[in-house]
PDB file of C-alpha atoms in Angstrom:
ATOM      1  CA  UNK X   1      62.707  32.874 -40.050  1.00  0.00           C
ATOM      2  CA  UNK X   2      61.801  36.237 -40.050  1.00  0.00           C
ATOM      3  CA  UNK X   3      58.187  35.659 -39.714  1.00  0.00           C
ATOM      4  CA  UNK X   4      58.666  33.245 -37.198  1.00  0.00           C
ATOM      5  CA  UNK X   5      59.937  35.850 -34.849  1.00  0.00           C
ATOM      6  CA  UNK X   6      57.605  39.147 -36.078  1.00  0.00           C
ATOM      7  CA  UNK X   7      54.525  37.217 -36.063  1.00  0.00           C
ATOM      8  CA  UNK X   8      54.944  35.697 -32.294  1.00  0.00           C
ATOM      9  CA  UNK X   9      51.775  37.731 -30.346  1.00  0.00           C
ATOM     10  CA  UNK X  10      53.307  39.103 -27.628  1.00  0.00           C
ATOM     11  CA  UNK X  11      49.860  39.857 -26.462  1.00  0.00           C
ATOM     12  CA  UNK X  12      49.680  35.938 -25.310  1.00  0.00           C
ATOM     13  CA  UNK X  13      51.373  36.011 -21.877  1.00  0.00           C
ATOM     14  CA  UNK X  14      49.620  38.907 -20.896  1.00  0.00           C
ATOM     15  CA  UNK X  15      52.397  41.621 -21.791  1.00  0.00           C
ATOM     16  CA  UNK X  16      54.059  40.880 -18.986  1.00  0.00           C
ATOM     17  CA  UNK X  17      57.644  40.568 -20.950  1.00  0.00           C
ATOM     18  CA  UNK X  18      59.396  42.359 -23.311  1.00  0.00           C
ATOM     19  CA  UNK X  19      59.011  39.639 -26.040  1.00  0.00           C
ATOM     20  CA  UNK X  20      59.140  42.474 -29.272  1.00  0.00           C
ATOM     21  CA  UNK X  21      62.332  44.041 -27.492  1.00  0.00           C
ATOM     22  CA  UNK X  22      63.531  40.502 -27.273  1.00  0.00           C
ATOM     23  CA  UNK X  23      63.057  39.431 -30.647  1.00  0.00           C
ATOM     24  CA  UNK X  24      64.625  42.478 -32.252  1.00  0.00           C
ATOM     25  CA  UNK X  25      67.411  42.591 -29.905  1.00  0.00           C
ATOM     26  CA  UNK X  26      68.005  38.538 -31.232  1.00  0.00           C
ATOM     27  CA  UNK X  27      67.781  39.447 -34.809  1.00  0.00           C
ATOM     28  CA  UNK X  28      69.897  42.165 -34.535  1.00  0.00           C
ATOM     29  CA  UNK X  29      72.311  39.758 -33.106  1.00  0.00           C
ATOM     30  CA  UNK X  30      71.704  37.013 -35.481  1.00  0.00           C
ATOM     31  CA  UNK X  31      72.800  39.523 -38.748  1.00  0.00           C
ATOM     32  CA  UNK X  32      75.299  41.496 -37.249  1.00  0.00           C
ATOM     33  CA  UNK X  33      77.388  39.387 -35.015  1.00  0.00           C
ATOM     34  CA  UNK X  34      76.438  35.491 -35.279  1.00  0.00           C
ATOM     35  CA  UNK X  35      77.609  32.993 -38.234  1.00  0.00           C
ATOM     36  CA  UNK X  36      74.699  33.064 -40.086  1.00  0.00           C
ATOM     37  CA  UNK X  37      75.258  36.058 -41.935  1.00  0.00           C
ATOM     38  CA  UNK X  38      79.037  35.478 -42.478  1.00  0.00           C
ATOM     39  CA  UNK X  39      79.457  36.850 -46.085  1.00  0.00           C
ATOM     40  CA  UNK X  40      79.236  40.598 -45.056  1.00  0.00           C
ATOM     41  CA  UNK X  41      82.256  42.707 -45.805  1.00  0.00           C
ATOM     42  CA  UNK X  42      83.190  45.745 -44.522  1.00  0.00           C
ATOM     43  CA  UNK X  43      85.923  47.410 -47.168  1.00  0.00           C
ATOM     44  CA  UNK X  44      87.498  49.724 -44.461  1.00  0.00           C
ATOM     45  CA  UNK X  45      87.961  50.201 -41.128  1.00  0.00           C
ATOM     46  CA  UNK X  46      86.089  53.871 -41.428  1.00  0.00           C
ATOM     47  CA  UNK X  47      83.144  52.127 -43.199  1.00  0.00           C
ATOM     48  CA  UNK X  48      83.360  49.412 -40.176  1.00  0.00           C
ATOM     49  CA  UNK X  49      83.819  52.414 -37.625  1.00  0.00           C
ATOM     50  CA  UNK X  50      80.199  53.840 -38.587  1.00  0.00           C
ATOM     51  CA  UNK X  51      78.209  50.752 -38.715  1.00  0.00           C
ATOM     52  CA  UNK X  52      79.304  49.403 -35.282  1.00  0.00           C
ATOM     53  CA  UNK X  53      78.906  53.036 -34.374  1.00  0.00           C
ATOM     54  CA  UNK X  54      75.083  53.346 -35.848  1.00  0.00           C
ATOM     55  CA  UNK X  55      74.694  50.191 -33.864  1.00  0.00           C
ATOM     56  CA  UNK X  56      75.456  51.036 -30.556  1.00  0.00           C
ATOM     57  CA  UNK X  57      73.120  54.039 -30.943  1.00  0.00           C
ATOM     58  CA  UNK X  58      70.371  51.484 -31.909  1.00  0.00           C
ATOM     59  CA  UNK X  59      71.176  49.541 -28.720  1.00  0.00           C
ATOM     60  CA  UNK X  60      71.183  52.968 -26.788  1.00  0.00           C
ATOM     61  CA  UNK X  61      68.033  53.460 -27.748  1.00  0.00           C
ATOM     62  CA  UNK X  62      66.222  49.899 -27.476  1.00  0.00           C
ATOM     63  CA  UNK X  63      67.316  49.626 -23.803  1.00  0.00           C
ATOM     64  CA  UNK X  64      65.236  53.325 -23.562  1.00  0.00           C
ATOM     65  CA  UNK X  65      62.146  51.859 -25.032  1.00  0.00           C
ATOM     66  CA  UNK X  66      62.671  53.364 -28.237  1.00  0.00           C
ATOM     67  CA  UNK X  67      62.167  50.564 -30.649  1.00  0.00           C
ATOM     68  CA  UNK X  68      63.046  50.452 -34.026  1.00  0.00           C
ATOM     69  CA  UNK X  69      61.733  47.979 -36.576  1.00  0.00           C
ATOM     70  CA  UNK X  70      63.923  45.048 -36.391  1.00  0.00           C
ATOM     71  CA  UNK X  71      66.475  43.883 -38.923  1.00  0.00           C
ATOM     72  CA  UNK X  72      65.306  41.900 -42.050  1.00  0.00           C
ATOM     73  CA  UNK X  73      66.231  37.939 -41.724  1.00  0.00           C
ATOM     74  CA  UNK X  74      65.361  37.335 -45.194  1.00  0.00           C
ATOM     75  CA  UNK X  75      64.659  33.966 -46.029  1.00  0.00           C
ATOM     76  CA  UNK X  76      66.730  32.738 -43.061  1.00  0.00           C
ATOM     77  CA  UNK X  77      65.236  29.442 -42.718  1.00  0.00           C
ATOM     78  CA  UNK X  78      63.882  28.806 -39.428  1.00  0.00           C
ATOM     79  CA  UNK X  79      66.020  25.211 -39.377  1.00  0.00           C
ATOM     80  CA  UNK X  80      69.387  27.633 -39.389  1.00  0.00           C
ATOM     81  CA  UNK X  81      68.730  28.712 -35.590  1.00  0.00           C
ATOM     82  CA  UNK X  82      70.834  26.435 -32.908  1.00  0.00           C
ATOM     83  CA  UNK X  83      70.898  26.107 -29.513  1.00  0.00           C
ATOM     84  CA  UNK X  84      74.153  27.775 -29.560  1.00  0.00           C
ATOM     85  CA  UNK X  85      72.720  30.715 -31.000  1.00  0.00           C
ATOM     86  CA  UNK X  86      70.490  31.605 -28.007  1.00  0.00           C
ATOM     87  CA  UNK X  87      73.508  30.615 -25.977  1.00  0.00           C
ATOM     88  CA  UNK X  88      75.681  33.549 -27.323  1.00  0.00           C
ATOM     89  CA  UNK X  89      72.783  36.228 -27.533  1.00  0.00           C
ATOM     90  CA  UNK X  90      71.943  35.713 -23.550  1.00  0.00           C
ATOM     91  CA  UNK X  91      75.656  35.071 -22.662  1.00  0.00           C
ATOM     92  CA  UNK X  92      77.667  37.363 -24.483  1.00  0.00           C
ATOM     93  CA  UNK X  93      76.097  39.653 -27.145  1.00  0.00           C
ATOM     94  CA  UNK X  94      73.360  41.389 -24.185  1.00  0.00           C
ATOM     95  CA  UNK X  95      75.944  41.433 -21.653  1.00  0.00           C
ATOM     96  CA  UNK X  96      78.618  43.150 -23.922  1.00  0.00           C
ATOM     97  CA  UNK X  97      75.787  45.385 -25.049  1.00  0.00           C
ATOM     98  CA  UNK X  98      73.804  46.200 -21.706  1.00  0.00           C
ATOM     99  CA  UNK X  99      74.987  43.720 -18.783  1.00  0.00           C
ATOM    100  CA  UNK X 100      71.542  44.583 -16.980  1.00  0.00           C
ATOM    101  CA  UNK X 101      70.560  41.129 -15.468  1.00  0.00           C
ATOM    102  CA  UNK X 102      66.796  42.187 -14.632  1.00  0.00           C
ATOM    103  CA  UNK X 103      66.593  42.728 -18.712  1.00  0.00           C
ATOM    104  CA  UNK X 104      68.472  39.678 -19.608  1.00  0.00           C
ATOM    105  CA  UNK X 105      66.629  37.329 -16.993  1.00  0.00           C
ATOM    106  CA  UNK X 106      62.965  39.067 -18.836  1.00  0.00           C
ATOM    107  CA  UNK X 107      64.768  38.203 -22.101  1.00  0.00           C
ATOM    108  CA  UNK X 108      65.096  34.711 -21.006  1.00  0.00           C
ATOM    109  CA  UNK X 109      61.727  34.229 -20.279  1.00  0.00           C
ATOM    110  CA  UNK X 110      60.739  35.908 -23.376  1.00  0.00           C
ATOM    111  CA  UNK X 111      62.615  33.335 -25.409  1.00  0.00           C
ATOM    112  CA  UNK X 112      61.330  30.245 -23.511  1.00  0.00           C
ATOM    113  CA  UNK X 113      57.733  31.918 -24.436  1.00  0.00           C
ATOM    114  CA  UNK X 114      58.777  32.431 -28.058  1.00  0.00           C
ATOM    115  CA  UNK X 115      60.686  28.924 -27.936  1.00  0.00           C
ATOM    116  CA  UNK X 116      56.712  27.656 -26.545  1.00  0.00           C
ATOM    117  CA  UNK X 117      55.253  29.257 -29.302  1.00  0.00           C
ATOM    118  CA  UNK X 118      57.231  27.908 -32.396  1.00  0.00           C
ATOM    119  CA  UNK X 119      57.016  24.117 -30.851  1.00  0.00           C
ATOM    120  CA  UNK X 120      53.169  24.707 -30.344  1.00  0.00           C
ATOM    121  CA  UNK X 121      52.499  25.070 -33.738  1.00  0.00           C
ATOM    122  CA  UNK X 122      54.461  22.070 -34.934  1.00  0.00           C
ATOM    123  CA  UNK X 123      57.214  24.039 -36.126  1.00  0.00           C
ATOM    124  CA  UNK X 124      59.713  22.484 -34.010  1.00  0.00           C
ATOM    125  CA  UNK X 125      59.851  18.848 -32.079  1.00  0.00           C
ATOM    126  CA  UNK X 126      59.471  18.336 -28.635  1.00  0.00           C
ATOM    127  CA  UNK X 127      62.829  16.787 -28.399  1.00  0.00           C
ATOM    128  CA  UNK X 128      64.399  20.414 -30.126  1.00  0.00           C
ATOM    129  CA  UNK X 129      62.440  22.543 -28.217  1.00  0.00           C
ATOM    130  CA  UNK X 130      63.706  21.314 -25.103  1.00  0.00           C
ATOM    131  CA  UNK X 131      67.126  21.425 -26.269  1.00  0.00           C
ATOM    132  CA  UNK X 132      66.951  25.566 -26.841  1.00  0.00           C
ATOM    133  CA  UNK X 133      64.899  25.454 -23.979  1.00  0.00           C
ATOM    134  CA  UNK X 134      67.595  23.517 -21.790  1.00  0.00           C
ATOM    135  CA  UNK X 135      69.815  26.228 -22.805  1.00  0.00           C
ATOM    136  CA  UNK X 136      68.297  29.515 -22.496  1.00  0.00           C
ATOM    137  CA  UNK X 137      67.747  28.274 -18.642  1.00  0.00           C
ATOM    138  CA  UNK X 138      71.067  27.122 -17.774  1.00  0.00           C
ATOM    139  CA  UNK X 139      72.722  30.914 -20.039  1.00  0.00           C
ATOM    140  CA  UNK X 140      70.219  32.845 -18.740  1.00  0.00           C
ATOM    141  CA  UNK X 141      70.836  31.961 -14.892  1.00  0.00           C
ATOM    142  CA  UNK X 142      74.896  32.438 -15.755  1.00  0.00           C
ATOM    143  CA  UNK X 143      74.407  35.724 -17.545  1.00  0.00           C
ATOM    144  CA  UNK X 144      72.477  37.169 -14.481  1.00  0.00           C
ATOM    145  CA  UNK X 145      75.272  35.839 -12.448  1.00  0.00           C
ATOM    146  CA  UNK X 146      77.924  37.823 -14.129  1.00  0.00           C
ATOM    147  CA  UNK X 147      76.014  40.631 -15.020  1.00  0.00           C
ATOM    148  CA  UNK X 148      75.703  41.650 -11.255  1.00  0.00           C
ATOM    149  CA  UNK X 149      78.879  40.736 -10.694  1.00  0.00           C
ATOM    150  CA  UNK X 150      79.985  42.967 -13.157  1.00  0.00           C
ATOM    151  CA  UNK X 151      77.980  45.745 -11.560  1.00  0.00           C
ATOM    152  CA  UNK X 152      78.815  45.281  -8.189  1.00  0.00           C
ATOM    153  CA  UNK X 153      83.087  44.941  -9.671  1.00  0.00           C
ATOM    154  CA  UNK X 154      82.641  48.373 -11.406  1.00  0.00           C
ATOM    155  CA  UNK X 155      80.997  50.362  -8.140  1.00  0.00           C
ATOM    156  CA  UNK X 156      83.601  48.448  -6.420  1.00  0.00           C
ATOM    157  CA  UNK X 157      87.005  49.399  -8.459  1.00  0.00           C
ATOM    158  CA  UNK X 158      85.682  53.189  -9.297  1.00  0.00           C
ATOM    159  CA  UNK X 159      85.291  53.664  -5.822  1.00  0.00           C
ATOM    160  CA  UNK X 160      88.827  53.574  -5.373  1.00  0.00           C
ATOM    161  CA  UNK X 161      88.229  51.050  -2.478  1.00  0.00           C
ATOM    162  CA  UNK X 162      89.964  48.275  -4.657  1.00  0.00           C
ATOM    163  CA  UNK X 163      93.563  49.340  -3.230  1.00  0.00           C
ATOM    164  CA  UNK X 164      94.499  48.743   0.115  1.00  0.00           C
ATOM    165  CA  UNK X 165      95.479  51.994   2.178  1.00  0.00           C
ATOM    166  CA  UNK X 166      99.263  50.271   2.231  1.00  0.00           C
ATOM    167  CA  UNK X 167      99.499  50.655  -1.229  1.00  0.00           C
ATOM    168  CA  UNK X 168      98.253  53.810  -2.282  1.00  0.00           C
ATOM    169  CA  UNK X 169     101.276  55.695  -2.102  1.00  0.00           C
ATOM    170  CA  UNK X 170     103.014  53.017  -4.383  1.00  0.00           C
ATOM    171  CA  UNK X 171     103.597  53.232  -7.984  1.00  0.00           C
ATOM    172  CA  UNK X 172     102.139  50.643 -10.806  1.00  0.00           C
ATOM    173  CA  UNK X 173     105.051  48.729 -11.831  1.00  0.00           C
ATOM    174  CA  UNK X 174     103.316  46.609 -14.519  1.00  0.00           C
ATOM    175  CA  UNK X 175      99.723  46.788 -16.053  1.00  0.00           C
ATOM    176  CA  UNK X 176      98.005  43.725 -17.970  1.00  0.00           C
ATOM    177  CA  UNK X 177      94.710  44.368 -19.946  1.00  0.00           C
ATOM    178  CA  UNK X 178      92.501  42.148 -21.992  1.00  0.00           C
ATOM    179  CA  UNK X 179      90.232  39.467 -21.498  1.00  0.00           C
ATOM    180  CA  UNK X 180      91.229  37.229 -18.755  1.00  0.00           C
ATOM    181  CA  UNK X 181      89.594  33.499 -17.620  1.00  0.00           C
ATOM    182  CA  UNK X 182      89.746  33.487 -13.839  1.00  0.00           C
ATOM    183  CA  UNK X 183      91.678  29.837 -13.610  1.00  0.00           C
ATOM    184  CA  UNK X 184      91.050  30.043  -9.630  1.00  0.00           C
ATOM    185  CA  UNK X 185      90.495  30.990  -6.303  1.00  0.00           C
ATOM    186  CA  UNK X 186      92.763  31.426  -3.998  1.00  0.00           C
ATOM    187  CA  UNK X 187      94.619  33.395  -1.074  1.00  0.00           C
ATOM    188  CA  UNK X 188      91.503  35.667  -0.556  1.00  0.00           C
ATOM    189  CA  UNK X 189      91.537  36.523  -3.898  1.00  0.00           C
ATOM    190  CA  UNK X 190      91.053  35.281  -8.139  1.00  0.00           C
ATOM    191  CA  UNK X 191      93.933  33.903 -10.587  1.00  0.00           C
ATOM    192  CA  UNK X 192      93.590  35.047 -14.306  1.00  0.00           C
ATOM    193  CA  UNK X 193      94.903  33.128 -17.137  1.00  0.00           C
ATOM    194  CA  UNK X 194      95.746  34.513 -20.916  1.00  0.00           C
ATOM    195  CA  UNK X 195      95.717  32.320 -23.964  1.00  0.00           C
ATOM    196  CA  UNK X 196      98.778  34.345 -25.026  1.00  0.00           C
ATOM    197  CA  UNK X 197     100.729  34.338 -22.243  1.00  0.00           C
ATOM    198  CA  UNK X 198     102.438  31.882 -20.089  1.00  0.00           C
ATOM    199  CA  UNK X 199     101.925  32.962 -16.542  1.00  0.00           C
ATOM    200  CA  UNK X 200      98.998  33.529 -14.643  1.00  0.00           C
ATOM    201  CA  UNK X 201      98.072  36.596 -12.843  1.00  0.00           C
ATOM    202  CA  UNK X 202      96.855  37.003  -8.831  1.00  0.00           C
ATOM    203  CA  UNK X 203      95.872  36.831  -6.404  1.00  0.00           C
ATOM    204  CA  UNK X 204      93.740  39.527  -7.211  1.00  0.00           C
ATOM    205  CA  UNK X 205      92.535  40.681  -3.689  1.00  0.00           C
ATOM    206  CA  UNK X 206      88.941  41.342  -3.983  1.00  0.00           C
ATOM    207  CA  UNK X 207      86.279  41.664  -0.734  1.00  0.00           C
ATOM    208  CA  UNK X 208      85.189  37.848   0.205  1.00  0.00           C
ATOM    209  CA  UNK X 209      81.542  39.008  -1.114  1.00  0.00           C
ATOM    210  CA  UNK X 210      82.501  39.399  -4.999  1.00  0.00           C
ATOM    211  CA  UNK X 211      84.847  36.402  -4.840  1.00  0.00           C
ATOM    212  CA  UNK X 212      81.725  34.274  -3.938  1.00  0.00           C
ATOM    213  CA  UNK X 213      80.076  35.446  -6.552  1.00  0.00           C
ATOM    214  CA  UNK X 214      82.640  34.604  -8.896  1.00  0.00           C
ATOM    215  CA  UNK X 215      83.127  31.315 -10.551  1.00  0.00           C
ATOM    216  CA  UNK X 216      85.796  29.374 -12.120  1.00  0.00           C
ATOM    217  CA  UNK X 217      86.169  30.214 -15.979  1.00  0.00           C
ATOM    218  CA  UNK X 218      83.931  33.378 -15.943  1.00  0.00           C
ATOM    219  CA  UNK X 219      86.107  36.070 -18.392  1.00  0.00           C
ATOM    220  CA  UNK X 220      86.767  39.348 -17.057  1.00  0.00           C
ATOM    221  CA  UNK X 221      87.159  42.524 -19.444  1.00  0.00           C
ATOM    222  CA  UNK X 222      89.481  43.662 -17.106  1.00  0.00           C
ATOM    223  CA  UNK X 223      92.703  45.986 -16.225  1.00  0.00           C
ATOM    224  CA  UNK X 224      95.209  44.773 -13.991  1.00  0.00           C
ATOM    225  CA  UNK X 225      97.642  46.864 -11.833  1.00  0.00           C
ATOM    226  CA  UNK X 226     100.860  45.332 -10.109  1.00  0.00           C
ATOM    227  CA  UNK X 227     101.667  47.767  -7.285  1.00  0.00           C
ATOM    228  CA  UNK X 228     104.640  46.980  -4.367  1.00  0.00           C
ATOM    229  CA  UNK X 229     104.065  42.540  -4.168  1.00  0.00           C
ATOM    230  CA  UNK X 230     100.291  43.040  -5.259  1.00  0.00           C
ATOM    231  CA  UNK X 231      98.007  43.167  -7.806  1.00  0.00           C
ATOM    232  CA  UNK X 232      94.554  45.761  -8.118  1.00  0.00           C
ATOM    233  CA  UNK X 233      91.805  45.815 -10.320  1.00  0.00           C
ATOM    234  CA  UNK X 234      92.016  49.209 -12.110  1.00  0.00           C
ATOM    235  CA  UNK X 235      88.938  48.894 -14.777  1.00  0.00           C
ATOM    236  CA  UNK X 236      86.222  46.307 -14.981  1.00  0.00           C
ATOM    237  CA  UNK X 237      84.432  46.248 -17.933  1.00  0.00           C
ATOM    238  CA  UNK X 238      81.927  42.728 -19.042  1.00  0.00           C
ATOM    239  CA  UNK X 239      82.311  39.681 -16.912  1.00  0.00           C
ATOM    240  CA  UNK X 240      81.122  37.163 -19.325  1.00  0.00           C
ATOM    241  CA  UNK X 241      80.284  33.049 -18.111  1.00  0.00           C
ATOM    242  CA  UNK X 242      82.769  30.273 -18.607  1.00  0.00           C
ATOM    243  CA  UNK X 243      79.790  28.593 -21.450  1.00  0.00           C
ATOM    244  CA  UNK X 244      80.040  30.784 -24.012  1.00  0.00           C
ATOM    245  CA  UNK X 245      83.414  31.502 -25.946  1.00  0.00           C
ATOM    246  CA  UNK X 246      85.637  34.482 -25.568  1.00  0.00           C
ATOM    247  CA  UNK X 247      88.580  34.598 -26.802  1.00  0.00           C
ATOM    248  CA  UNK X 248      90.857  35.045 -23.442  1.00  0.00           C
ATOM    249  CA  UNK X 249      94.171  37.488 -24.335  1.00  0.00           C
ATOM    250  CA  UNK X 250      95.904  40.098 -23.316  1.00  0.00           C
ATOM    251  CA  UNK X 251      95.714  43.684 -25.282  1.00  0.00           C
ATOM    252  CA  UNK X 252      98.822  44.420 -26.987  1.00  0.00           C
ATOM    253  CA  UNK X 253     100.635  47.849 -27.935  1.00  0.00           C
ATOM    254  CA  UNK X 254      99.636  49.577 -24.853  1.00  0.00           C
ATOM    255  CA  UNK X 255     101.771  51.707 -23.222  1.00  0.00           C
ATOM    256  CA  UNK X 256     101.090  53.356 -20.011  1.00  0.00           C
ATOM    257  CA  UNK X 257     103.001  55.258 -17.547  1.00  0.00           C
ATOM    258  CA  UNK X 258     101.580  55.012 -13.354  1.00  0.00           C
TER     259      UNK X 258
END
């Protein structure tokens, strides 16, 4: 499969997207986080430390336009790739790694070129081509969604203008952290369930803006504050769409004092 992606001419739609960023971006995904490469070990948690480390950097400095040579695929077969795959590059691994929407909505279109490309030349069917295509537009349009959401959360919470002025002189009572799966909308505000846990949290108040631009089952990388007979957002981090899988629980072992 590696050729299949290196060889693509990004020249052909008039260099008007990012396809080479694209491609390398996917195949780092593809070896480092998806299933096909499974039978990597990491013998300690230092050794693990450094390569997820050494791959942020490389992120770092893709997003700044300076491009590395991609990852070897091997002899990855082309056959391996699934719908699913493309699903969990645009919808989680870009958003956890960047969360700009303008570069993941490019992406997209870079992959429906790419995805043009391979069926063109009789590599795939009609019938699988639209089936990744069918995909990449209904992950792509979600991951925009979230990934200005998650913007406009972050301005919003570090602002400070998250807490209402009858609050600020109260203490936190209770913090919950992890990944959370808004479960509704309701009294002005979202409801946040945990796998682990058997209560849901909310209303967390939010401006009537950013609640519309929420929707149910999105996951939120998120820190919760209770303070007085409320609850505040205190961090935001990825907001990630209710089609790809996270798995939704709250962080453990933390201690904090308000």
């Amino acid at each position: 499969m590696d050729a299949f992606i290196r060889h693509y001419d990004c020249r052909q739609d008039g260099g008007r997207l990012p396809v080479e960023q694209c491609m390398q971006a996917l195949t780092l995904y593809l070896i480092h986080y998806s299933d096909l490469f499974n039978d990597q070990e990491f013998p300690d948690e230092g050794e693990y430390a450094d390569w997820e480390e050494n791959l942020e950097a490389h992120m770092n400095d893709l997003l700044q336009g300076d491009i590395e040579p991609a990852g070897d695929l091997g002899q990855l077969q082309l056959a391996a790739l699934d719908p699913e795959h493309l699903r969990d590059f645009l919808g989680w691994f870009l958003l956890r790694e960047s969360g700009d929407g303008e570069c993941i909505r490019l992406y997209g279109e870079s992959l429906k070129a790419w995805i043009g490309y391979v069926t063109d030349r009789g590599w795939w069917n009609k019938a699988k081509s639209l089936d990744f295509s069918d995909m990449v537009d209904d992950v792509a349009q979600a991951a925009v969604r979230v990934a200005r959401l998650s913007q406009v959360l972050f301005h919003f919470v570090r602002s400070g203008t998250g807490v209402p002025p009858r609050l600020r002189g109260l203490r936190f009572s209770r913090f919950v952290e992890g990944h959370g799966r808004v479960s509704g909308v309701a009294d002005g505000g979202l409801y946040f369930s945990f796998d682990n846990r058997g209560e849901m949290v909310g209303p967390v108040l939010l401006p009537r803006p950013i609640v519309e631009m929420v929707e149910t089952g999105d996951v939120f990388d998120v820190e919760m504050g209770l303070r007085g007979d409320s609850w505040v957002m205190v961090d935001i981090g990825p907001v990630y769409p209710g089609c790809v899988y996270v798995e939704v629980e709250e962080y453990q072992g933390f201690e904090k004092i308000s």
